Coordinates of C-alpha atoms and ligand atoms in Angstrom, one line a residue:
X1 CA 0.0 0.0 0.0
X2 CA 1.0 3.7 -0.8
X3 CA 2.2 5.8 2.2
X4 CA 1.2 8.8 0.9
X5 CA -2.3 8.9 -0.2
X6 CA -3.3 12.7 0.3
X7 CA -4.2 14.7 3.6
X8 CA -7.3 12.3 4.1
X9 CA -5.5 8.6 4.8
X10 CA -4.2 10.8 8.1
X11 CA -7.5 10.4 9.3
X12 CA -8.2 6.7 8.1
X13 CA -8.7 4.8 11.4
X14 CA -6.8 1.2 11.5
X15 CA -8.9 -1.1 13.4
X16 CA -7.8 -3.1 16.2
X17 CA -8.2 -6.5 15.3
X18 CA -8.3 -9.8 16.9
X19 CA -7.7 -13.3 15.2
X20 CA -8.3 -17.0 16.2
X21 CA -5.1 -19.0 15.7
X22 CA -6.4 -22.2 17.6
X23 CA -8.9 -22.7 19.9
X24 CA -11.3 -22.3 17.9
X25 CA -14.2 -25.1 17.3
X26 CA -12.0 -27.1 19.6
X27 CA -10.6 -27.2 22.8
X28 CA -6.8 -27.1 22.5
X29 CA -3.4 -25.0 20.8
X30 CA -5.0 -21.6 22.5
X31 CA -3.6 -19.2 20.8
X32 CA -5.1 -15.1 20.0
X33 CA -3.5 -12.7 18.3
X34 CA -4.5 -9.1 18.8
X35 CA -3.2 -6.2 16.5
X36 CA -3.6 -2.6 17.7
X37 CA -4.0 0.4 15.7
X38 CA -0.2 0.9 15.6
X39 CA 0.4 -2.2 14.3
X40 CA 1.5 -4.0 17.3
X41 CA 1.3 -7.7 17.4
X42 CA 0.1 -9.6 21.4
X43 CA -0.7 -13.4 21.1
X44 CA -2.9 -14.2 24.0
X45 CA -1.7 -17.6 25.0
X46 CA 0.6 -19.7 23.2
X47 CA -1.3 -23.3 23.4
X48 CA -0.2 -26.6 22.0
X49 CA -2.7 -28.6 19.8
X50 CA -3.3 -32.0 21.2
X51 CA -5.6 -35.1 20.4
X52 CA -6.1 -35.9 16.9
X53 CA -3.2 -36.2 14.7
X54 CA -4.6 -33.6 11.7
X55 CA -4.7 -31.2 15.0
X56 CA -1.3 -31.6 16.2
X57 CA 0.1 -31.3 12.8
X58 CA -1.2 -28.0 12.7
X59 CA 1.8 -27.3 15.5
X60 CA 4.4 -28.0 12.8
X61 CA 2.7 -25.4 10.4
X62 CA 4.9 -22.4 9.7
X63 CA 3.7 -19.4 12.3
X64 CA 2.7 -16.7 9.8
X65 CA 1.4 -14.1 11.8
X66 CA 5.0 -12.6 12.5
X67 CA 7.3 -11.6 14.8
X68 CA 5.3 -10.8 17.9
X69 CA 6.2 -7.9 20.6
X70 CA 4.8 -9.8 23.7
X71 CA 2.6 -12.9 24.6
X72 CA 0.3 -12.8 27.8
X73 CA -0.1 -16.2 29.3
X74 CA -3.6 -17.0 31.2
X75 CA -2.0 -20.1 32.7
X76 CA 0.3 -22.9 32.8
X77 CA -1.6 -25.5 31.2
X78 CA 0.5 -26.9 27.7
X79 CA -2.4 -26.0 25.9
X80 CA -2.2 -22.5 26.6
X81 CA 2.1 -22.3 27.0
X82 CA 3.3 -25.2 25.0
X83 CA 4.1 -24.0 22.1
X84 CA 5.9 -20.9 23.5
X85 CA 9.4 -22.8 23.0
X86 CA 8.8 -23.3 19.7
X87 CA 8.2 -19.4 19.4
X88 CA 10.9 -18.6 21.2
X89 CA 13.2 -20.5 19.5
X90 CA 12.4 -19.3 16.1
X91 CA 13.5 -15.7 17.6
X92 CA 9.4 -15.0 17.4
X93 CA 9.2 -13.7 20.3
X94 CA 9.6 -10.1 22.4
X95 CA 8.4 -10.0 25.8
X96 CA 6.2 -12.9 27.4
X97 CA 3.8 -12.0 30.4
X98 CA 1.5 -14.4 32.8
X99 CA 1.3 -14.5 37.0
X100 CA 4.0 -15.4 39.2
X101 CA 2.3 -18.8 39.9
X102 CA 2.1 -19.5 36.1
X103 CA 5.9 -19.2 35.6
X104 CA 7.1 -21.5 38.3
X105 CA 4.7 -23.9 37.2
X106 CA 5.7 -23.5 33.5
X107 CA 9.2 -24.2 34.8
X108 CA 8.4 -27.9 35.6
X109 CA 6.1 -28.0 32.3
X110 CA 7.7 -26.5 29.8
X111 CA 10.9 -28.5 29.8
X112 CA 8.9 -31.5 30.6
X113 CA 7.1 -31.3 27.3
X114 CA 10.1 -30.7 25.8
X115 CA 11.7 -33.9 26.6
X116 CA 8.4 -35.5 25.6
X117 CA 9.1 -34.1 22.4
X118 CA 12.4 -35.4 22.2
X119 CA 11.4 -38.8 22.9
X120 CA 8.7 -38.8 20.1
X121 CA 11.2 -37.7 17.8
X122 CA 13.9 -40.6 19.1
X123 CA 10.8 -43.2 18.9
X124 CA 10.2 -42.1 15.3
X125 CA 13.7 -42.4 13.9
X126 CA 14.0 -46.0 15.8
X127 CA 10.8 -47.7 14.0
X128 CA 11.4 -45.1 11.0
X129 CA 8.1 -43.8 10.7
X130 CA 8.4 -40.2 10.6
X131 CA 8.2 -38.4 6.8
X132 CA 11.2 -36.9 7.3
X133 CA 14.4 -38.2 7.9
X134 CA 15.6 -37.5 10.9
X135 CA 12.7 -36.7 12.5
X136 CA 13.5 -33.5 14.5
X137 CA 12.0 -32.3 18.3
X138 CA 9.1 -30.1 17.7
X139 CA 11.1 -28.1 20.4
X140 CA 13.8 -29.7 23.4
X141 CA 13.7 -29.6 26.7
X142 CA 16.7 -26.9 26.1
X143 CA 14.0 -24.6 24.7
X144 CA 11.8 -25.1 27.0
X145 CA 13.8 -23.6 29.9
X146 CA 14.7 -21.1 27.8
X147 CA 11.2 -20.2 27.4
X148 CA 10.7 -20.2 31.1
X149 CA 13.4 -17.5 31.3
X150 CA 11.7 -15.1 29.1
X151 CA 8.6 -15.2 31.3
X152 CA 8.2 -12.0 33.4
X153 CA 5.6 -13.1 36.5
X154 CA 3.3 -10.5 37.8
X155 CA 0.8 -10.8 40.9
X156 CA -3.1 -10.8 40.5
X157 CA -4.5 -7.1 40.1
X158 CA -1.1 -5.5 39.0
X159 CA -1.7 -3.4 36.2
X160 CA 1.0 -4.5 33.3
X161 CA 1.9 -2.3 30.2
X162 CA 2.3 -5.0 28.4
X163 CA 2.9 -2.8 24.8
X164 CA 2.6 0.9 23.2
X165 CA -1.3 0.4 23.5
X166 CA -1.9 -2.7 25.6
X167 CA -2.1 -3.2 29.3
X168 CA -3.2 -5.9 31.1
X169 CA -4.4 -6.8 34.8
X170 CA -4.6 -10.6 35.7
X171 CA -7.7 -11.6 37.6
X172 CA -8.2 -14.6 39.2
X173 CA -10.1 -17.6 37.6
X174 CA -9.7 -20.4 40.0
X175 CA -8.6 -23.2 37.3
X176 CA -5.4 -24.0 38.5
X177 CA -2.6 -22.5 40.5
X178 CA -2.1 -19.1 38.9
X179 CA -5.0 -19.2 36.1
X180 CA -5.8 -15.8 35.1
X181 CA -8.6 -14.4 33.4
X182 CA -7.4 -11.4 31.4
X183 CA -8.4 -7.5 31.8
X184 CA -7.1 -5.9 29.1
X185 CA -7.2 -2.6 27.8
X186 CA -6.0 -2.4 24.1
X187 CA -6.4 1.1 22.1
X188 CA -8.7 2.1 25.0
X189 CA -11.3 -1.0 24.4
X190 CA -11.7 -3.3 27.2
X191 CA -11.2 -6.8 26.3
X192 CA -11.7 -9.4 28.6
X193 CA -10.6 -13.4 28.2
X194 CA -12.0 -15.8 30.3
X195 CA -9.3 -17.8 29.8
X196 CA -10.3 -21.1 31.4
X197 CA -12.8 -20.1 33.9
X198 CA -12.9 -22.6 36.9
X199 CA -15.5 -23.8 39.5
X200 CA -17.1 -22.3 42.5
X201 CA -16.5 -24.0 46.1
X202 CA -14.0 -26.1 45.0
X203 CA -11.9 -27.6 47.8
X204 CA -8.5 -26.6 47.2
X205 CA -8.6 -23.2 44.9
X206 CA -10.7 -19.8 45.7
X207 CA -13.4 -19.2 43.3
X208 CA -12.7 -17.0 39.9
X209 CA -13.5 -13.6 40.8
X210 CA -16.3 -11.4 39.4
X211 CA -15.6 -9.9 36.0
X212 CA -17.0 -6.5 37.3
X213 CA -16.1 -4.5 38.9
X214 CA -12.4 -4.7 38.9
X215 CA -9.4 -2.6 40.4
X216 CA -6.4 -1.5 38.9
X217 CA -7.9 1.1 36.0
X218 CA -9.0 4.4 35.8
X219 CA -13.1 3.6 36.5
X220 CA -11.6 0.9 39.0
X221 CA -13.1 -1.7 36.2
X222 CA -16.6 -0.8 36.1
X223 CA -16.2 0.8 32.6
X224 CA -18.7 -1.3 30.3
X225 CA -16.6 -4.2 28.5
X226 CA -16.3 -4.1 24.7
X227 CA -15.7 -7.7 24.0
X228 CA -15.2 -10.8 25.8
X229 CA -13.9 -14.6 25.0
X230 CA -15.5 -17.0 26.8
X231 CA -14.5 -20.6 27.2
X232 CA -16.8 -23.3 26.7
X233 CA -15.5 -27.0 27.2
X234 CA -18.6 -27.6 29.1
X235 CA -21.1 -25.6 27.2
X236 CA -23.3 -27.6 26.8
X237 CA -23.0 -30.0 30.2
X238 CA -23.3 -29.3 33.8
X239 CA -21.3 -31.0 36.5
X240 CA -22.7 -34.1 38.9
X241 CA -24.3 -32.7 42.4
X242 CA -22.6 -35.3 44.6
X243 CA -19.5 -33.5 45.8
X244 CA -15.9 -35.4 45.2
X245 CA -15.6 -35.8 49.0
X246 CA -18.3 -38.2 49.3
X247 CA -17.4 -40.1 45.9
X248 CA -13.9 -40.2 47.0
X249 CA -15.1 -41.5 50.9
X250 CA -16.7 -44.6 49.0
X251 CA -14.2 -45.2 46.2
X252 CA -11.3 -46.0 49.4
X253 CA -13.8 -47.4 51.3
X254 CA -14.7 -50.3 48.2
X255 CA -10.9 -50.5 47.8
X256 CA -9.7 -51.4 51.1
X257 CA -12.8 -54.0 51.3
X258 CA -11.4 -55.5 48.3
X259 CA -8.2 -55.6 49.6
X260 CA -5.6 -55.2 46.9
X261 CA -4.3 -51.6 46.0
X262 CA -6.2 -48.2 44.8
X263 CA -4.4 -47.1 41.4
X264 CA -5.2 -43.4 40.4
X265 CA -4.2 -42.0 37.6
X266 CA -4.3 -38.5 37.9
X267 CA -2.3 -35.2 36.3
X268 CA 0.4 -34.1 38.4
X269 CA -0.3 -30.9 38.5
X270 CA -3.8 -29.6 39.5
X271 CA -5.5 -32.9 40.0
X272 CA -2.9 -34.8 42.2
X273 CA -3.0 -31.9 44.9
X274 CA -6.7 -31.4 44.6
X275 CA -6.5 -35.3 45.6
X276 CA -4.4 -34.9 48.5
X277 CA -6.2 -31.8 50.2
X278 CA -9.2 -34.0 49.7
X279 CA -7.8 -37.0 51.7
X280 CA -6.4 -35.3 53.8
X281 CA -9.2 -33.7 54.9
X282 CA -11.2 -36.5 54.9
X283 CA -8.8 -38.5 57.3
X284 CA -8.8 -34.9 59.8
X285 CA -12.5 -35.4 60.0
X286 CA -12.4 -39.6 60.2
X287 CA -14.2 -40.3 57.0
X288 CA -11.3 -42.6 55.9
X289 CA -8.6 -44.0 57.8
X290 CA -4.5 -43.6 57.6
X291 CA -3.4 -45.5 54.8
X292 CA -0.1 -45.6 52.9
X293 CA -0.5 -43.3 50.0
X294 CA 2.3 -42.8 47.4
X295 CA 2.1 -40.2 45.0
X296 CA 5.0 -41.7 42.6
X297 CA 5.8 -38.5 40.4
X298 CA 8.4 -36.4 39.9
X299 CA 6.4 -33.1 39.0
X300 CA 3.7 -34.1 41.7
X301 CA 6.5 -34.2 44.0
X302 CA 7.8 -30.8 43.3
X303 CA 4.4 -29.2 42.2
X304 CA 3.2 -29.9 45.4
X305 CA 5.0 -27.6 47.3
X306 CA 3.8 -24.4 44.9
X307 CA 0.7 -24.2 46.0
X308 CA 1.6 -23.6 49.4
X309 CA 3.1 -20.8 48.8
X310 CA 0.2 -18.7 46.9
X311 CA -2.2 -17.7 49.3
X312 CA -3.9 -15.9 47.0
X313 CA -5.2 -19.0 45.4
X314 CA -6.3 -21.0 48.5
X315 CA -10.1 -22.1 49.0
X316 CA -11.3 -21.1 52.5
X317 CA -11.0 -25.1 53.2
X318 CA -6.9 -25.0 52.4
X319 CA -6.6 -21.8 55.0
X320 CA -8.3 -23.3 57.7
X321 CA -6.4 -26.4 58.0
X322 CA -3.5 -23.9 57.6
X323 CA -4.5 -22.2 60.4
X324 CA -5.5 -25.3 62.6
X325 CA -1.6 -26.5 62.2
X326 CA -3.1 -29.2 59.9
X327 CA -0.5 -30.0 56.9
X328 CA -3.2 -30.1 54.3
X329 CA -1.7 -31.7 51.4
X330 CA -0.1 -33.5 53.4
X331 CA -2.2 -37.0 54.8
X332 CA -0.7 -38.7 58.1
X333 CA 1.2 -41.8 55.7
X334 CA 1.9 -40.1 52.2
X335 CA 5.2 -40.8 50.8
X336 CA 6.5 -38.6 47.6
X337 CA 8.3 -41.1 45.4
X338 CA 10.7 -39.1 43.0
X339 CA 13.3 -42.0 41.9
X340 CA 12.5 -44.5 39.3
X341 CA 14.5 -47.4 41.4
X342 CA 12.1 -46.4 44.6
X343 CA 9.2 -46.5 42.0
X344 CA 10.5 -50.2 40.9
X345 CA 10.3 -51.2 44.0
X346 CA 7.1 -49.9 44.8
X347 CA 5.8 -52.7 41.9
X348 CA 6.7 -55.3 44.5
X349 CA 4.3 -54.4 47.2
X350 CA 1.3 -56.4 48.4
X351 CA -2.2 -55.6 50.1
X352 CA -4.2 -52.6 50.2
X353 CA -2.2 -48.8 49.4
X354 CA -3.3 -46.8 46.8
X355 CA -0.9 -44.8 44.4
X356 CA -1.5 -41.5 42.7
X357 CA 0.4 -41.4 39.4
X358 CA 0.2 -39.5 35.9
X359 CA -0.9 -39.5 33.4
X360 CA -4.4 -38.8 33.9
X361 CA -5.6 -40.6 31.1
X362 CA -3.3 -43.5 31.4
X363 CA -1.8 -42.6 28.1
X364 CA 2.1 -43.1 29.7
X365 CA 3.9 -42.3 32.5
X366 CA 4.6 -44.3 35.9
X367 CA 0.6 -45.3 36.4
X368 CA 1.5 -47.8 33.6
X369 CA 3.8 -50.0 36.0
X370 CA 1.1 -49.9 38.2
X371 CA -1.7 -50.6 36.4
X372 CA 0.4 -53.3 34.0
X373 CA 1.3 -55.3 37.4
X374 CA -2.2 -55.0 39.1
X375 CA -5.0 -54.8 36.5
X376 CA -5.2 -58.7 36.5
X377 CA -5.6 -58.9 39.9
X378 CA -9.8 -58.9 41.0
X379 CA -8.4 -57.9 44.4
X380 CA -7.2 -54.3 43.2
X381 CA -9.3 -51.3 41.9
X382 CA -8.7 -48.1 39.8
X383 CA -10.0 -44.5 40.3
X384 CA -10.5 -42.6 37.0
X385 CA -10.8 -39.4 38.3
X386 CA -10.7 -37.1 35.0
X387 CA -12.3 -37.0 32.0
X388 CA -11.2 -39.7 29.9
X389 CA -10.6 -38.4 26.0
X390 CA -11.5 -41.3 23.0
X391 CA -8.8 -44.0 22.0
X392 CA -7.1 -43.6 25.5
X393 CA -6.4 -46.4 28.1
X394 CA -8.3 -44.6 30.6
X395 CA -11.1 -44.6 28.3
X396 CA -11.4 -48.1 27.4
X397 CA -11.2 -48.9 31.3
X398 CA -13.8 -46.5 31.8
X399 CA -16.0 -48.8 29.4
X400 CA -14.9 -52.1 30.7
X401 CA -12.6 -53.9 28.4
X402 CA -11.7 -57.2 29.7
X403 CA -8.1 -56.6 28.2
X404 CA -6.2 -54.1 26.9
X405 CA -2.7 -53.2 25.0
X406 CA 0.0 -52.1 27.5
X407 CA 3.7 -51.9 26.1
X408 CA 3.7 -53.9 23.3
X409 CA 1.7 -57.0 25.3
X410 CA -1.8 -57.4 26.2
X411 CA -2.9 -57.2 30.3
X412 CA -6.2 -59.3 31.7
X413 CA -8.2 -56.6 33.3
X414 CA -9.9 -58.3 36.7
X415 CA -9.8 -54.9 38.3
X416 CA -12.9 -53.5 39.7
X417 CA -12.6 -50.0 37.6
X418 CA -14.8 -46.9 39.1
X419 CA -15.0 -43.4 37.6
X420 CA -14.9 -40.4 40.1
X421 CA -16.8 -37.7 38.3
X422 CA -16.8 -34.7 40.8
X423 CA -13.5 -33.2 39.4
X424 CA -13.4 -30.9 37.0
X425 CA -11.5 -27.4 36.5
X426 CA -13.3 -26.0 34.2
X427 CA -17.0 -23.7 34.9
X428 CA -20.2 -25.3 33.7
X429 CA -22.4 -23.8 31.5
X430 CA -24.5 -23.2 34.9
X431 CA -21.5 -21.6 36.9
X432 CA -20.5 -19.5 33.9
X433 CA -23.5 -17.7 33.9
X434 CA -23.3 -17.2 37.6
X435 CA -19.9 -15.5 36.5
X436 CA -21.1 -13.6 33.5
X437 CA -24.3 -12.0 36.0
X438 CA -21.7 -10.1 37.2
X439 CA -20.8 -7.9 34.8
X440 CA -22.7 -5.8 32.5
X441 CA -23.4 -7.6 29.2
X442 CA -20.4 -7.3 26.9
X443 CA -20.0 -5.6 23.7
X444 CA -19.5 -9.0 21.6
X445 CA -18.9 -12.3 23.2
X446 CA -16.5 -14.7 20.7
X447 CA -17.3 -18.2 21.7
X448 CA -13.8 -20.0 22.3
X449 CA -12.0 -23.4 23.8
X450 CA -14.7 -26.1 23.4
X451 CA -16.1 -28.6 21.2
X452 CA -18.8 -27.2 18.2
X453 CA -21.8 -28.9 20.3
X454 CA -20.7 -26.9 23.6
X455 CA -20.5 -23.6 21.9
X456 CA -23.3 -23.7 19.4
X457 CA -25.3 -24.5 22.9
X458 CA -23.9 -21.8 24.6
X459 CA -24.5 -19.1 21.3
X460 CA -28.3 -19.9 21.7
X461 CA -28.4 -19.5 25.1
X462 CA -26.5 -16.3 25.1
X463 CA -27.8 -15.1 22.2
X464 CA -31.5 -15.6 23.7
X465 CA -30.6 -12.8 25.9
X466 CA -30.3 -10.3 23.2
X467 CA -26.4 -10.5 23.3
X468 CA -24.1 -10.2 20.1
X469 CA -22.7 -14.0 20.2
X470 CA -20.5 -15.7 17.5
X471 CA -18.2 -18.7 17.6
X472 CA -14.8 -18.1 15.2
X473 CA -13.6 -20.2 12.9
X474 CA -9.9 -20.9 13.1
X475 CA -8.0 -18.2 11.9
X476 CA -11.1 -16.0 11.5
X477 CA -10.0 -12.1 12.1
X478 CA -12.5 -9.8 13.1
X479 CA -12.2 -5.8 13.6
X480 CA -13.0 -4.8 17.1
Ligands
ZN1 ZN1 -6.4 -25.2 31.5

């Protein structure tokens, strides 16, 4: 285009725009770039895609949006951060901004997945079935931490200036240790992003705080908002009414009766601690008794720690104990197991002990020791205590195959398997309009981060209110 196009083009307004580089009609690779008036570039989120193969491909695709001059984080989750490396080592990146919490979690997840990708890459070049020859690390553990470096953490309600145009104040959503949902003001707009919203009354993490008002601006965040994403992995479901404690109560209580050992596979960040605040407080008020618990995890082991040391994330019930002198993520016989030879060992043990262990959806880690030596024995039982994704071990326990494929041999499944279904960390449908009541009705909703049944449900309903409601395509721009 022509610079000089006559006294008039001085007065042609550039929009700020915003544009849907994943997350959109599914629920992974997050990723939102907004471009202000002067031309800056900010990529909200820097997600991996994950699940099906023609998604994850779509993480090799050349990044064509540009050099960008900062990414804000919402959290630590790799479908929000994991592909940050991969920026970063392409020199894509200029400054990269999320909550304190968020960074020192990153800092065990970003190398992590790193090495994961190392290992895919040494797996394809030993059976030869990558295209290309060698096949290369999407990213290493090496970029990873350097990732981690570039992140600048900030505390909740800290206004940020993130670019010329763009400030930010993180607000907290409850999800997991550090989740943010983000108040931004970009070219004087205020845009918010839910990023993923999380539960109310959960035991182990405050609730997300109110969209409206907010602190931290001029108009202290009452000021109408102009646009909002909104997350919508359970758009169209609501979460069960019996609460985890109870489920969990009879889940050890069937186990011990059974007599042979509890296997839970469980994330090792988020869901393993939300597990341990739970039996521990379960055991403080005598609803089960002290029994050797292993969480056999590296990350577990040293994710643990993290969240007690941001108070500003702590449910009512965490502070409490805390203040009663009660360790709570601590119950009376829990042993962290961080070396593989004590994790060997712990294959040889007999009689009831139950062992948390990633992954959550029995797609690898330690829990497949566990669950190769045990499934054929009728005396032991396993605790699926997520939601189980298609084609995945967990899921094809969760529907009650009688064998299944583990490590290149097939394992007799005797097992007594339960599903715990009172976790989750993401809002309903239900408990996000509890969040959205409190705030004004937004300019323009964009529908982001679920399936296309969960957000055409949640356009109708939001739309029946009158409300400007649309659900992007991937890659979609629009002008805000
Ligand atoms: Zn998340």
């Amino acid at each position: 285009m022509s610079r000089s196009r006559g006294p008039r083009s001085r007065f042609r307004r550039v929009p700020t725009t915003l544009t849907f580089l994943g997350a959109a009609q599914t629920v992974t690779g997050s990723r939102h770039l907004l471009t202000t008036s002067s031309g800056r570039k900010v990529l909200i989120d820097a997600g991996l895609f994950q699940g099906r193969r023609e998604l994850r491909d779509r993480n090799w695709a050349p990044f064509t949006s540009g050099k960008l001059d900062a990414v804000v984080l919402t959290h630590a989750h790799i479908d929000h951060t994991g592909f940050l490396p991969r920026l970063c080592a392409q020199g894509l990146v200029g400054r990269v901004v999320c909550t304190k919490a968020t960074k020192e979690l990153a800092g065990l997840l970003l190398p992590d997945s790193g090495h994961l990708q190392e290992e895919d890459a040494r797996h394809a070049n030993e059976r030869g079935y990558s295209k290309h020859d060698p096949a290369l690390p999407l990213y290493t553990a090496a970029d990873g931490r350097a990732a981690v470096q570039r992140m600048e953490g900030f505390a909740y309600h800290t206004p940020v200036a993130v670019v010329d145009g763009v400030s930010v104040i993180f607000r907290r959503a409850g999800h997991i240790l550090g989740s943010a949902f983000l108040d931004l003001r970009v070219d004087g707009k205020r845009i918010l992003f839910s990023g993923d919203l999380g539960r109310y009354g959960t035991p182990l993490l405050a609730d997300p705080e109110d969209p409206t008002p907010g602190a931290g601006f001029a108009g202290g965040g009452a000021e109408p908002i102009d646009a909002m994403l909104l997350e919508c992995t359970y758009g169209d479901k609501t979460h069960p009414e019996e609460p985890a404690a109870d489920q969990l109560t009879k889940a050890v209580g069937g186990a011990i009766a059974r007599g042979g050992p509890l296997l839970i596979p469980a994330f090792a960040i988020g869901r393993t601690q939300e597990l341990l605040f739970l039996w521990r407080r379960l055991e403080h008020e005598g609803r089960i008794p002290k029994v050797p618990l292993f969480v056999d995890s590296p990350m577990a082991t040293d994710a643990t720690p993290l969240y007690l040391q941001h108070p500003e994330d702590q449910s009512e019930g965490v502070r409490t104990l805390l203040e009663q002198q009660v360790r709570p993520l601590t119950p009376a016989r829990l042993t962290f197991v961080r070396g593989g030879a004590e994790s060997a060992k712990l294959l040889d043990r007999t009689g009831f002990f139950a062992v948390i262990a990633a992954s959550g959806m029995a797609t690898g880690g330690r829990i497949l020791g566990h669950l190769e030596r045990h499934l054929p024995s009728a005396a032991a039982t396993v605790l699926l205590v997520g939601y189980q994704a298609e084609q995945t071990r967990g899921r094809l326990l969760q529907d009650g195959v009688k064998q299944i494929k583990m490590r290149g041999g097939m394992v007799q499944v005797r097992a007594t398997v339960q599903t715990m279904s009172g976790f989750s960390a993401h809002a309903d449908w239900k408990e996000e309009e509890r969040w959205l009541s409190k705030a004004a009705p937004p300019g323009r909703v964009f529908l982001v981060h679920g399936e296309p049944a969960a957000l055409e449900a949640q356009r109708v309903r939001l739309s029946a209110k009158g409300w400007r409601v649309e659900a992007p395509q991937p890659d979609a721009t629009v002008a805000l």
